[in-house]
Short mmCIF file of C-alpha atoms in Angstrom, two decimals:
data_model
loop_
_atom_site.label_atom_id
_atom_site.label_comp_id
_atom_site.label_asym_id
_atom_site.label_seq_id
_atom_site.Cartn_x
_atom_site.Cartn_y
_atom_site.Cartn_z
CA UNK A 1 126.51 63.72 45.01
CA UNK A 2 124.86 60.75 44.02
CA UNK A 3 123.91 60.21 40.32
CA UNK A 4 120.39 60.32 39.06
CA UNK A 5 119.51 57.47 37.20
CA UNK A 6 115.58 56.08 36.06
CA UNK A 7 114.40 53.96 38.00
CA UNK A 8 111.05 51.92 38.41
CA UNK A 9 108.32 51.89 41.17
CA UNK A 10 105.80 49.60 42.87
CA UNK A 11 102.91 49.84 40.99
CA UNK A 12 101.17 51.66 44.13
CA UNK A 13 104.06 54.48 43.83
CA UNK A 14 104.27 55.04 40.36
CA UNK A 15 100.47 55.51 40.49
CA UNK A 16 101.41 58.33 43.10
CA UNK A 17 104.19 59.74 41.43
CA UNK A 18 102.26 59.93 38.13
CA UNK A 19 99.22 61.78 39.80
CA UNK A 20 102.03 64.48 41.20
CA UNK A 21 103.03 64.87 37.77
CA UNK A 22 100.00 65.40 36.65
CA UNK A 23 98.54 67.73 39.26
CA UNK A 24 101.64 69.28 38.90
CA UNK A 25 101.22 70.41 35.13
CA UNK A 26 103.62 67.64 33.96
CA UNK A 27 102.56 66.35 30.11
CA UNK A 28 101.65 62.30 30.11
CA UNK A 29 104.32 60.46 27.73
CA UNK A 30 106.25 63.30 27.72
CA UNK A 31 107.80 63.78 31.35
CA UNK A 32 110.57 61.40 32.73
CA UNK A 33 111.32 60.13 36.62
CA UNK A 34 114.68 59.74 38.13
CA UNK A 35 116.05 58.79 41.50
CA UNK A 36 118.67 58.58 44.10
CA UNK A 37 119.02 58.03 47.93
CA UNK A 38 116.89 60.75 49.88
CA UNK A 39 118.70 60.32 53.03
CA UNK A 40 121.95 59.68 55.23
CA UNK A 41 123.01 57.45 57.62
CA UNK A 42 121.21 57.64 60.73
CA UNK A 43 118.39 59.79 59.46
CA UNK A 44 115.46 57.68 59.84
CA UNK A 45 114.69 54.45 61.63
CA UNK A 46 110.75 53.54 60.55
CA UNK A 47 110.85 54.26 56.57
CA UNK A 48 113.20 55.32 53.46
CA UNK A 49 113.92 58.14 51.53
CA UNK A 50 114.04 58.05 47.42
CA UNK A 51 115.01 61.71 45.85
CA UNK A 52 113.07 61.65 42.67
CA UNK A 53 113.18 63.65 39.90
CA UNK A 54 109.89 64.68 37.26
CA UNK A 55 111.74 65.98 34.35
CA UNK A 56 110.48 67.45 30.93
CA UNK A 57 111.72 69.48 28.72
CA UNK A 58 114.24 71.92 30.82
CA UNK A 59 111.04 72.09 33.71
CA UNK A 60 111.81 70.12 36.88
CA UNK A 61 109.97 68.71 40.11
CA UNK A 62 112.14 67.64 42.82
CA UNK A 63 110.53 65.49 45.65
CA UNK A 64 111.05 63.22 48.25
CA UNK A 65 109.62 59.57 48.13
CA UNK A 66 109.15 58.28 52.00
CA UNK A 67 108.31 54.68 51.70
CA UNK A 68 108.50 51.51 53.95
CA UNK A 69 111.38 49.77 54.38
CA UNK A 70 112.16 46.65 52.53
CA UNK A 71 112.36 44.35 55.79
CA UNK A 72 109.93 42.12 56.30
CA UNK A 73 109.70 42.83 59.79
CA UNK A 74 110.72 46.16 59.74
CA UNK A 75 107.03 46.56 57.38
CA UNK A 76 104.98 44.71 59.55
CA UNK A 77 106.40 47.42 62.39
CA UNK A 78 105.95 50.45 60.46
CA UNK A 79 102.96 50.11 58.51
CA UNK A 80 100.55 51.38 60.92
CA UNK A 81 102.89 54.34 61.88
CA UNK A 82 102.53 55.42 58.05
CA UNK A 83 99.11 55.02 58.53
CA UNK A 84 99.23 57.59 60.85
CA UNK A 85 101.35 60.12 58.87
CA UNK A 86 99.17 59.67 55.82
CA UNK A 87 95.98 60.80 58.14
CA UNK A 88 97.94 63.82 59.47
CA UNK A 89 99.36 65.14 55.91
CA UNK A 90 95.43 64.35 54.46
CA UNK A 91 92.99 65.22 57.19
CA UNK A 92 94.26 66.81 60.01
CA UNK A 93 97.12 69.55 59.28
CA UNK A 94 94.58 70.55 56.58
CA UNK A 95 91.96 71.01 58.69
CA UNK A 96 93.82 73.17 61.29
CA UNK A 97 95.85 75.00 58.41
CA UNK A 98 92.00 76.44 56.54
CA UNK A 99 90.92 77.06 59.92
CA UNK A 100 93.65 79.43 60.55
CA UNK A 101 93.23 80.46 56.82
CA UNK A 102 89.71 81.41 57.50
CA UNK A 103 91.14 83.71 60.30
CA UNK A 104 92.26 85.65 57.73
CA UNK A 105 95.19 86.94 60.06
CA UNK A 106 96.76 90.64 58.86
CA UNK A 107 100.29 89.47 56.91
CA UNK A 108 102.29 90.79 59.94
CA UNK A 109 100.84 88.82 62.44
CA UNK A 110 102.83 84.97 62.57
CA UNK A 111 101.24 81.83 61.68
CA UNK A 112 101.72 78.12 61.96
CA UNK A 113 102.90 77.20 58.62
CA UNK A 114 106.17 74.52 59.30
CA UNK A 115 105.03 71.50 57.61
CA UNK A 116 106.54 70.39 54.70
CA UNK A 117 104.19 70.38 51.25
CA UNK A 118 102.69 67.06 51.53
CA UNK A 119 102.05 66.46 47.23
CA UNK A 120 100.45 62.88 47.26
CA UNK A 121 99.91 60.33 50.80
CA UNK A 122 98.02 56.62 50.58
CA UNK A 123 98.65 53.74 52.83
CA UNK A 124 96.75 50.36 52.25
CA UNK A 125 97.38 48.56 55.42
CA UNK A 126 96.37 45.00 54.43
CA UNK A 127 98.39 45.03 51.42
CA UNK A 128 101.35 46.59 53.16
CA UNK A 129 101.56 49.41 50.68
CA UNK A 130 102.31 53.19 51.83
CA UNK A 131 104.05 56.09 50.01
CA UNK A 132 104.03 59.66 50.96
CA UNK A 133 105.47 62.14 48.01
CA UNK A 134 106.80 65.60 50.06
CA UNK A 135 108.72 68.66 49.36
CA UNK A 136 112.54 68.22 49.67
CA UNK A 137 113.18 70.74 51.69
CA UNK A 138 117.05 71.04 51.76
CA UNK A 139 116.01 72.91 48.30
CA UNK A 140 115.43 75.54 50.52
CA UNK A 141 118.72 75.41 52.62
CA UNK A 142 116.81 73.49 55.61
CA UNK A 143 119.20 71.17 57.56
CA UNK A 144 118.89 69.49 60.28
CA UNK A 145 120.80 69.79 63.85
CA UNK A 146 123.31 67.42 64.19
CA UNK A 147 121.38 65.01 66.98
CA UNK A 148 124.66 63.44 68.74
CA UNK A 149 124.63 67.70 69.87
CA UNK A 150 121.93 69.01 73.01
CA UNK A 151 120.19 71.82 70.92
CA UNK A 152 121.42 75.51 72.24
CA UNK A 153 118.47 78.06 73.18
CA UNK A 154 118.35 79.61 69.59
CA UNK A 155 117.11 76.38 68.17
CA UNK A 156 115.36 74.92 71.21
CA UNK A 157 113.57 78.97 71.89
CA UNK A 158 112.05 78.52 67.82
CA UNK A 159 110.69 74.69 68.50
CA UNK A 160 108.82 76.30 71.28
CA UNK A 161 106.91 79.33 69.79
CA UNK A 162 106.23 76.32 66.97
CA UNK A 163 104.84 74.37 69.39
CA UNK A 164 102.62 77.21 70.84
CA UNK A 165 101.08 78.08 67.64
CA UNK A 166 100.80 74.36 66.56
CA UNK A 167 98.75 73.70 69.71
CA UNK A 168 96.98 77.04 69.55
CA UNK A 169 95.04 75.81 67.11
CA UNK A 170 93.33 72.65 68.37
CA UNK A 171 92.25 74.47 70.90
CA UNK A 172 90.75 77.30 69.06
CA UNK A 173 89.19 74.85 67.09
CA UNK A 174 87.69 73.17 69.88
CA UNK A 175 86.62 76.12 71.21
CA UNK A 176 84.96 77.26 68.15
CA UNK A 177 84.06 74.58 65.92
CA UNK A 178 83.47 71.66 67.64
CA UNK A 179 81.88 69.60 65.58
CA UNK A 180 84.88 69.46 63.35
CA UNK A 181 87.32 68.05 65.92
CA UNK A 182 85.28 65.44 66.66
CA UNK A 183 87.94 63.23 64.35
CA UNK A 184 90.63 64.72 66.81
CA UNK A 185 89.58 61.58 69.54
CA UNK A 186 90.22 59.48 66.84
CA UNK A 187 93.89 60.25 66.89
CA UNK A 188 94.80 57.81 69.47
CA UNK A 189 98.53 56.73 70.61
CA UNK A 190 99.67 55.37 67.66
CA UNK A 191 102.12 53.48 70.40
CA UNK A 192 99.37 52.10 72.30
CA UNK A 193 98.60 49.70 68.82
CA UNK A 194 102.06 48.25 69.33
CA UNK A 195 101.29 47.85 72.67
CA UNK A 196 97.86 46.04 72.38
CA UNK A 197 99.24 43.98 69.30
CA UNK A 198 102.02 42.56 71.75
CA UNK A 199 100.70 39.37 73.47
CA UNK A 200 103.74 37.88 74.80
CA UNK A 201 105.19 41.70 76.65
CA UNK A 202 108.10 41.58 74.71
CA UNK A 203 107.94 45.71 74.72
CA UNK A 204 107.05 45.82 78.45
CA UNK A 205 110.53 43.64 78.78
CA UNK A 206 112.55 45.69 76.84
CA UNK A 207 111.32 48.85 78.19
CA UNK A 208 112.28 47.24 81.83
CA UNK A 209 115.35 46.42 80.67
CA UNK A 210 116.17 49.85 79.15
CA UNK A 211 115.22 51.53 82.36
CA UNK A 212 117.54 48.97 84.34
CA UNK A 213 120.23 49.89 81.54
CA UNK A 214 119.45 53.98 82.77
CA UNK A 215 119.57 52.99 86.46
CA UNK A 216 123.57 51.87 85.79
CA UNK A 217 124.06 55.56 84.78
CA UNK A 218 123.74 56.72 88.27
CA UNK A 219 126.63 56.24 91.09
CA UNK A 220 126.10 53.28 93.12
CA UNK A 221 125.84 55.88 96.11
CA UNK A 222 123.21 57.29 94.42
CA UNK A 223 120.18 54.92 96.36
CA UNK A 224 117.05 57.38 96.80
CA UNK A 225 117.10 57.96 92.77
CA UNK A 226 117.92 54.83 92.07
CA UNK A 227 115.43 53.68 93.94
CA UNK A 228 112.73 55.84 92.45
CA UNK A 229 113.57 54.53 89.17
CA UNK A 230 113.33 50.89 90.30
CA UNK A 231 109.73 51.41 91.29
CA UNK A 232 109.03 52.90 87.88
CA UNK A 233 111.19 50.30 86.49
CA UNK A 234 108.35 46.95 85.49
CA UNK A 235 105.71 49.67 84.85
CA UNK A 236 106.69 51.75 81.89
CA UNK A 237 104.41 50.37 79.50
CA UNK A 238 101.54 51.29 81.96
CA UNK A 239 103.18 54.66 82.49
CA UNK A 240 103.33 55.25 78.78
CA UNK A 241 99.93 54.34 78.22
CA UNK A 242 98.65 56.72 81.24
CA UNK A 243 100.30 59.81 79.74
CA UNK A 244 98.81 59.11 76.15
CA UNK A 245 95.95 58.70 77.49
CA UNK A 246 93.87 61.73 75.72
CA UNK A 247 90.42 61.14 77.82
CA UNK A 248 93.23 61.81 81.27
CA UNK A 249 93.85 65.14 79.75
CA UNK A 250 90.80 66.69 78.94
CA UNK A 251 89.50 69.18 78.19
CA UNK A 252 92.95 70.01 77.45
CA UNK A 253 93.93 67.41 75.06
CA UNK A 254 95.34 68.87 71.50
CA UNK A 255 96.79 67.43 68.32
CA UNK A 256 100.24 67.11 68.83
CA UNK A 257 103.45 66.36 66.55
CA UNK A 258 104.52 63.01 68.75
CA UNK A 259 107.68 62.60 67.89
CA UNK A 260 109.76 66.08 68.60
CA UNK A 261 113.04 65.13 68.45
CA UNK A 262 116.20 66.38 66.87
CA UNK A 263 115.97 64.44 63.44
CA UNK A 264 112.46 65.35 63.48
CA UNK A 265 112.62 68.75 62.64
CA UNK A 266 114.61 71.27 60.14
CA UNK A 267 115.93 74.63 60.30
CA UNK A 268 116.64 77.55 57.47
CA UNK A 269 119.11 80.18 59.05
CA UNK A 270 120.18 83.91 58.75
CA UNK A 271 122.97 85.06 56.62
CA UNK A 272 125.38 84.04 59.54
CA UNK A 273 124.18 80.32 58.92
CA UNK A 274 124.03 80.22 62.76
CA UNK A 275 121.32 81.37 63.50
CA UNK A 276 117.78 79.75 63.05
CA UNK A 277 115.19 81.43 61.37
CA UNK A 278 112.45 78.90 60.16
CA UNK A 279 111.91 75.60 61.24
CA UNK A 280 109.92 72.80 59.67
CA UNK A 281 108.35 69.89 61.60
CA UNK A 282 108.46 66.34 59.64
CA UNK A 283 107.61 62.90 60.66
CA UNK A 284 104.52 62.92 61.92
CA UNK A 285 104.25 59.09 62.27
CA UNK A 286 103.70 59.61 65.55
CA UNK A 287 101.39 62.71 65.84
CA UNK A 288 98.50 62.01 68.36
CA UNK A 289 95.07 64.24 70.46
CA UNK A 290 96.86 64.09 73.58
CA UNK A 291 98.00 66.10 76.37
CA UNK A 292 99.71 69.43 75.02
CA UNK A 293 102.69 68.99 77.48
CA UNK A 294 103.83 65.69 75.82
CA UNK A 295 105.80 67.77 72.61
CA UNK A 296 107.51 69.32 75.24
CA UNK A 297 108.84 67.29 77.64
CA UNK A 298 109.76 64.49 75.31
CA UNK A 299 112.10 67.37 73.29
CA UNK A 300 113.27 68.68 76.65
CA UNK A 301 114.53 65.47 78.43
CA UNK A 302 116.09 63.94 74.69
CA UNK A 303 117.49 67.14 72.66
CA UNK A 304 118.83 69.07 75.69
CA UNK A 305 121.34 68.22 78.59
CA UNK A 306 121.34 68.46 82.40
CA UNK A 307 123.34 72.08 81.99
CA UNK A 308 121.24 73.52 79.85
CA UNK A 309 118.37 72.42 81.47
CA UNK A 310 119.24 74.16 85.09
CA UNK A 311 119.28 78.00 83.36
CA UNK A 312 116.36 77.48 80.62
CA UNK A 313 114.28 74.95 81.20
CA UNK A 314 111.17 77.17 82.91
CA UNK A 315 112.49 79.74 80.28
CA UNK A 316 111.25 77.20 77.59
CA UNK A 317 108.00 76.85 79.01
CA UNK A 318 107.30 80.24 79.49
CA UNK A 319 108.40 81.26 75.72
CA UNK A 320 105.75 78.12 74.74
CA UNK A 321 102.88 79.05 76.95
CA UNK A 322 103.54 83.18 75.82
CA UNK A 323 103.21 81.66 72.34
CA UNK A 324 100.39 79.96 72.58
CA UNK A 325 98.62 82.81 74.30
CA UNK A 326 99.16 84.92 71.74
CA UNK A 327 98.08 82.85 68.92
CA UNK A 328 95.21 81.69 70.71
CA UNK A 329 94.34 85.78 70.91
CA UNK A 330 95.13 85.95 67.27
CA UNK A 331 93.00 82.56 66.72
CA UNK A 332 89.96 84.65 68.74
CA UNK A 333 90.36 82.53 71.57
CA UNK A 334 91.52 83.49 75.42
CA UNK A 335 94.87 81.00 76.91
CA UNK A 336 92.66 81.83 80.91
CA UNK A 337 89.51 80.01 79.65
CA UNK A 338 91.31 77.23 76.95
CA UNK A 339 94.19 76.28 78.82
CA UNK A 340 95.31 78.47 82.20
CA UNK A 341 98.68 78.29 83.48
CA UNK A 342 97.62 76.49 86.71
CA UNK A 343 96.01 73.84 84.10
CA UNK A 344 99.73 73.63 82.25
CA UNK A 345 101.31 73.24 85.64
CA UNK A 346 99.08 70.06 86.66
CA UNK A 347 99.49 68.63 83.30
CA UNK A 348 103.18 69.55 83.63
CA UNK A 349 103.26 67.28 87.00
CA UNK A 350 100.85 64.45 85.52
CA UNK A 351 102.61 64.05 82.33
CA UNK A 352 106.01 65.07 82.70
CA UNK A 353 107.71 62.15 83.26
CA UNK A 354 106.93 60.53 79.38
CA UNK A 355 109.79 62.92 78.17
CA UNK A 356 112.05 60.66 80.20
CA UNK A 357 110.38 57.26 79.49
CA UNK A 358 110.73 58.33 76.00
CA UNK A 359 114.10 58.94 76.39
CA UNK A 360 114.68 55.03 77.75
CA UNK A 361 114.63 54.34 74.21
CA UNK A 362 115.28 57.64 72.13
CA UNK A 363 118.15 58.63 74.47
CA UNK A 364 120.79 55.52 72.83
CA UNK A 365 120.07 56.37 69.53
CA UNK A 366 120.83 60.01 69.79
CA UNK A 367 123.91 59.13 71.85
CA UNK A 368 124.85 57.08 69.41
CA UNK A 369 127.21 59.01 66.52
CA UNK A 370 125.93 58.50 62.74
CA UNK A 371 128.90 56.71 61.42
CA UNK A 372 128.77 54.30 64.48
CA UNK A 373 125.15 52.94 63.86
CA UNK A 374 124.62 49.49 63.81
CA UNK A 375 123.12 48.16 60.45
CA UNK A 376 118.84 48.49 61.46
CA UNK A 377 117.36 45.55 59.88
CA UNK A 378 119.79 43.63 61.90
CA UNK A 379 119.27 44.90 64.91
CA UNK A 380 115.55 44.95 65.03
CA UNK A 381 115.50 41.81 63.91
CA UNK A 382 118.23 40.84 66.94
CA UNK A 383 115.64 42.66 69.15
CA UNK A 384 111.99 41.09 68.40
CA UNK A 385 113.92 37.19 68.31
CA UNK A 386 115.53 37.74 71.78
CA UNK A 387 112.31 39.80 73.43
CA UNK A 388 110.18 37.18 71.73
CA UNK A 389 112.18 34.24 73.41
CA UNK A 390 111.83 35.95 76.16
CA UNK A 391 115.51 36.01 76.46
CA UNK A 392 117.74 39.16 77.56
CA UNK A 393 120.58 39.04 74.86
CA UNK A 394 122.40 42.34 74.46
CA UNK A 395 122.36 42.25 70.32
CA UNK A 396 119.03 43.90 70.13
CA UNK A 397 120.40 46.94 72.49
CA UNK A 398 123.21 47.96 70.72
CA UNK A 399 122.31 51.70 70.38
CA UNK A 400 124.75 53.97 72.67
CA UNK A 401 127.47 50.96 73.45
CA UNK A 402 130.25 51.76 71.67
CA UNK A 403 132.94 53.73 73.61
CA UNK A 404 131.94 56.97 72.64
CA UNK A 405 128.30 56.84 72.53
CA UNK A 406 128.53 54.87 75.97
CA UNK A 407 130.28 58.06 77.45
CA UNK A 408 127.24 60.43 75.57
CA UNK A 409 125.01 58.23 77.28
CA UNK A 410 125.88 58.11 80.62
CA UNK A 411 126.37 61.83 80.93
CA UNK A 412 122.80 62.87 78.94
CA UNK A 413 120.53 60.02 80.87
CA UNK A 414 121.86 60.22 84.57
CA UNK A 415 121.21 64.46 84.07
CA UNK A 416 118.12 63.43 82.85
CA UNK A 417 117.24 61.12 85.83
CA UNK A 418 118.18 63.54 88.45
CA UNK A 419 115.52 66.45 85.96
CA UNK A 420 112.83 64.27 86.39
CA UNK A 421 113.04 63.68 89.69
CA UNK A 422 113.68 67.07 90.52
CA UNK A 423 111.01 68.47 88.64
CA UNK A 424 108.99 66.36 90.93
CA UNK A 425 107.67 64.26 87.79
CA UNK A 426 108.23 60.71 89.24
#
C-alpha cells in the first residue's frame, strides 16, 4: 500500500479539489489533502490517476484525481479527449440521468445508474489544463477484469443489459424531448479531431501498417481473407470515419460510451466473488452520438475470443436488444417504432466492421500482459517521430511483440478476422 503523504497541486486542481471540499461540507483552514498513485501498471494510456485524500478531524473524502499526463506530447494528444469526458460527466450523463429521474420508475423496476460520481470536471484547452475529481470506486469492492483474459458470458451478459439501458435513453429522449438532444449532434467522433488535425497521414500510415501487421496472423494459405483485408487495408481511416459518422446512422444515432473495453469498465460481485453483480462504466473520453451498434461490436471483437464468439455472440445481441426494449417500455417509448430489429440488423451490417478496425490498434495492447508494457511516453513518442518521418520503424509498435503477447495476439486477431468476415461485415 502506498503511503499517503501531502502533496501540492496545479493551481487549476487545487482550485478543484478545494471546491469538492467545500461542496462536500469540508471546513476552509481546517481540512488537509493527501495523495498517492491512483492506478497500476497498464491501467490507462491517455491520463493519470492521483488517490487523494480530504481529511479533517476523524471525517474523510477519498477521491480519484484523473489528470493529463506530464508528456509534452502525450498533452497535446489527450487534451481534447478530456475535453470530451468533462462534457459527458457535466452535460450529457446528467441530462439523460434527470430524464430517467423524471420517469419516476417504481424502485423494482432497473435503471441506468453505472457511472461513477463525477464531484468536480473543467478542461481549458488552450492552456492545456484538465482535471476531473471522481469517486474511487474500489471503495466499493469494484475491480476490474483482468484485460490480457476474453471476458466469460457472466461479465460480457451484464455489459450488455448496460448497454441497452444506456442507449434506451437517447432514444427516449429523442423521442420525447427533442429539443433537448439537440446538443447530442454536437457529440461528434472525438477520433475524427485527430484525424482532421493530421496533415501529413501519419494515422492513416499506422493504421495501414497495423492492418498489414493483422494480415501476418492468418496462414499464408489463407488468400480469400487475406485478401479481403488487403482491400480494407489503405482505407481504414476512411472506414473509421464512415462508421462514426452519426448523420449515416440516423434516425438511429444515440449517445454512446466509445470506448467499451475491458479496462474501461468495473465490476462489484456476489458473495462468491465470481460472480458479477454491478458494473460501472468509466472513461468516457471517447463517448460520442453515433450509431448504437458501435459499443457493441468494438467490446465484442476486443474483450472476447473466436470460441466464445461461435456459441454467444447472437446471444449477446439478443440479451442487448431485449434490454433495450424493455427500458425503452419503462422509458414510455416502443423498441418497433425507435429502433426495430430489422433497423439493428442493417446497422449491424453497415457498422460492424469498426469493432475490428478498432481492434487494429486496441487488440496489441490487450494482448500485451501488464508487467510486459513498454514504458508509454517512450513509445508514443517512438511512434509520432517515425509516422511523422514518414518512416516504418518498429519502436512505435511495440504493443503485443514480446513472446507471450505475440502468441495472445496471433490467436485473438486471426479469430477475429475470420468473425468479421463471417459475419459478413467486410
Amino acid at each position: 500500500m502506498p503511503e499517503a503523504v501531502k502533496t501540492s497541486f496545479p493551481d487549476y486542481i487545487a482550485v478543484g479539489l478545494e471546491e469538492v471540499a467545500r461542496k462536500q461540507g469540508f471546513t476552509d483552514g481546517l481540512y488537509h489533502i493527501e495523495c498517492e498513485s491512483g492506478s497500476n501498471m497498464g491501467d490507462g494510456f491517455t491520463g493519470e490517476l492521483v488517490k487523494v485524500f480530504i481529511r479533517e478531524a476523524d471525517r474523510e473524502l477519498v477521491v480519484l484525481c484523473k489528470q493529463l499526463p506530464q508528456n509534452e506530447m502525450r498533452k497535446q494528444q489527450g487534451i481534447h479527449m478530456f475535453e470530451r469526458e468533462s462534457d459527458a460527466y457535466l452535460r450529457i450523463i446528467p441530462l439523460l440521468l434527470e430524464f430517467q429521474r423524471e420517469k419516476v420508475l417504481e424502485k423494482k423496476v432497473p435503471r441506468f445508474d453505472n457511472v461513477p460520481r463525477c464531484y468536480y470536471a473543467k478542461t481549458v484547452v488552450d492552456k492545456l489544463e484538465t482535471v476531473i475529481v471522481m469517486e474511487d470506486l474500489r471503495l466499493q469492492a469494484f475491480r476490474m477484469w483482468d484485460k490480457a483474459n476474453p471476458v466469460n458470458l457472466e461479465h460480457a451478459r451484464l455489459l450488455m443489459v448496460t448497454l441497452g439501458r444506456l442507449h434506451a435513453l437517447s432514444f427516449a429522449m429523442k423521442d420525447q424531448r427533442p429539443e433537448q438532444c439537440a446538443n447530442f449532434r454536437e457529440f461528434i467522433d472525438p477520433m475524427s479531431k485527430v484525424f482532421e488535425m493530421d496533415p501529413t497521414k501519419a494515422f492513416e500510415r499506422m493504421m495501414s501498417s497495423m492492418c498489414r501487421r493483422a494480415i501476418d496472423t492468418l496462414e499464408q494459405h489463407d488468400t480469400f481473407r487475406r485478401e479481403k483485408l488487403e482491400q480494407l487495408r489503405d482505407r481504414c481511416v476512411q472506414e473509421l470515419l464512415a462508421c462514426t459518422d452519426a448523420t449515416a446512422a440516423e434516425p438511429y444515432a444515440i449517445i454512446g460510451h466509445g470506448d467499451c473495453w475491458s479496462n474501461n469498465m468495473m465490476f462489484q460481485y456476489e458473495e462468491d466473488n465470481v460472480t458479477p453483480c454491478n458494473i460501472k462504466l468509466i472513461d468516457w473520453q471517447l463517448s460520442r452520438y453515433g450509431s448504437p451498434v458501435l459499443d457493441l461490436v468494438y467490446f465484442i471483437f476486443n474483450c472476447t475470443d473466436e470460441e466464445f464468439r461461435a456459441h454467444s455472440y447472437q446471444r449477446l445481441l439478443s440479451i442487448y436488444y431485449n434490454s433495450l426494449s424493455e427500458h425503452l417500455h419503462n422509458l414510455g417509448g416502443n423498441v418497433d417504432e425507435l429502433y426495430p430489429r430489422s433497423a439493428f440488423r442493417d446497422q449491424l451490417k453497415r457498422f460492424g466492421r469498426y469493432g475490428f478496425l478498432m481492434s487494429l490498434m486496441v487488440l496489441p495492447i490487450i494482448c500485451t500482459p501488464n508487467d510486459e508494457l513498454p514504458d508509454t511516453d517512450e513509445t508514443m513518442e517512438a511512434m509520432m517521430k517515425d509516422l511523422t518521418n514518414g518512416t516504418e520503424n518498429e519502436k512505435g509498435m511495440v504493443y503485443g511483440t514480446t513472446e507471450k503477447a505475440a502468441v495472445r495476439y496471433r490467436k485473438r486477431m486471426s479469430g477475429a478476422i475470420r468473425d468479421v468476415i463471417r459475419f459478413g461485415y467486410i
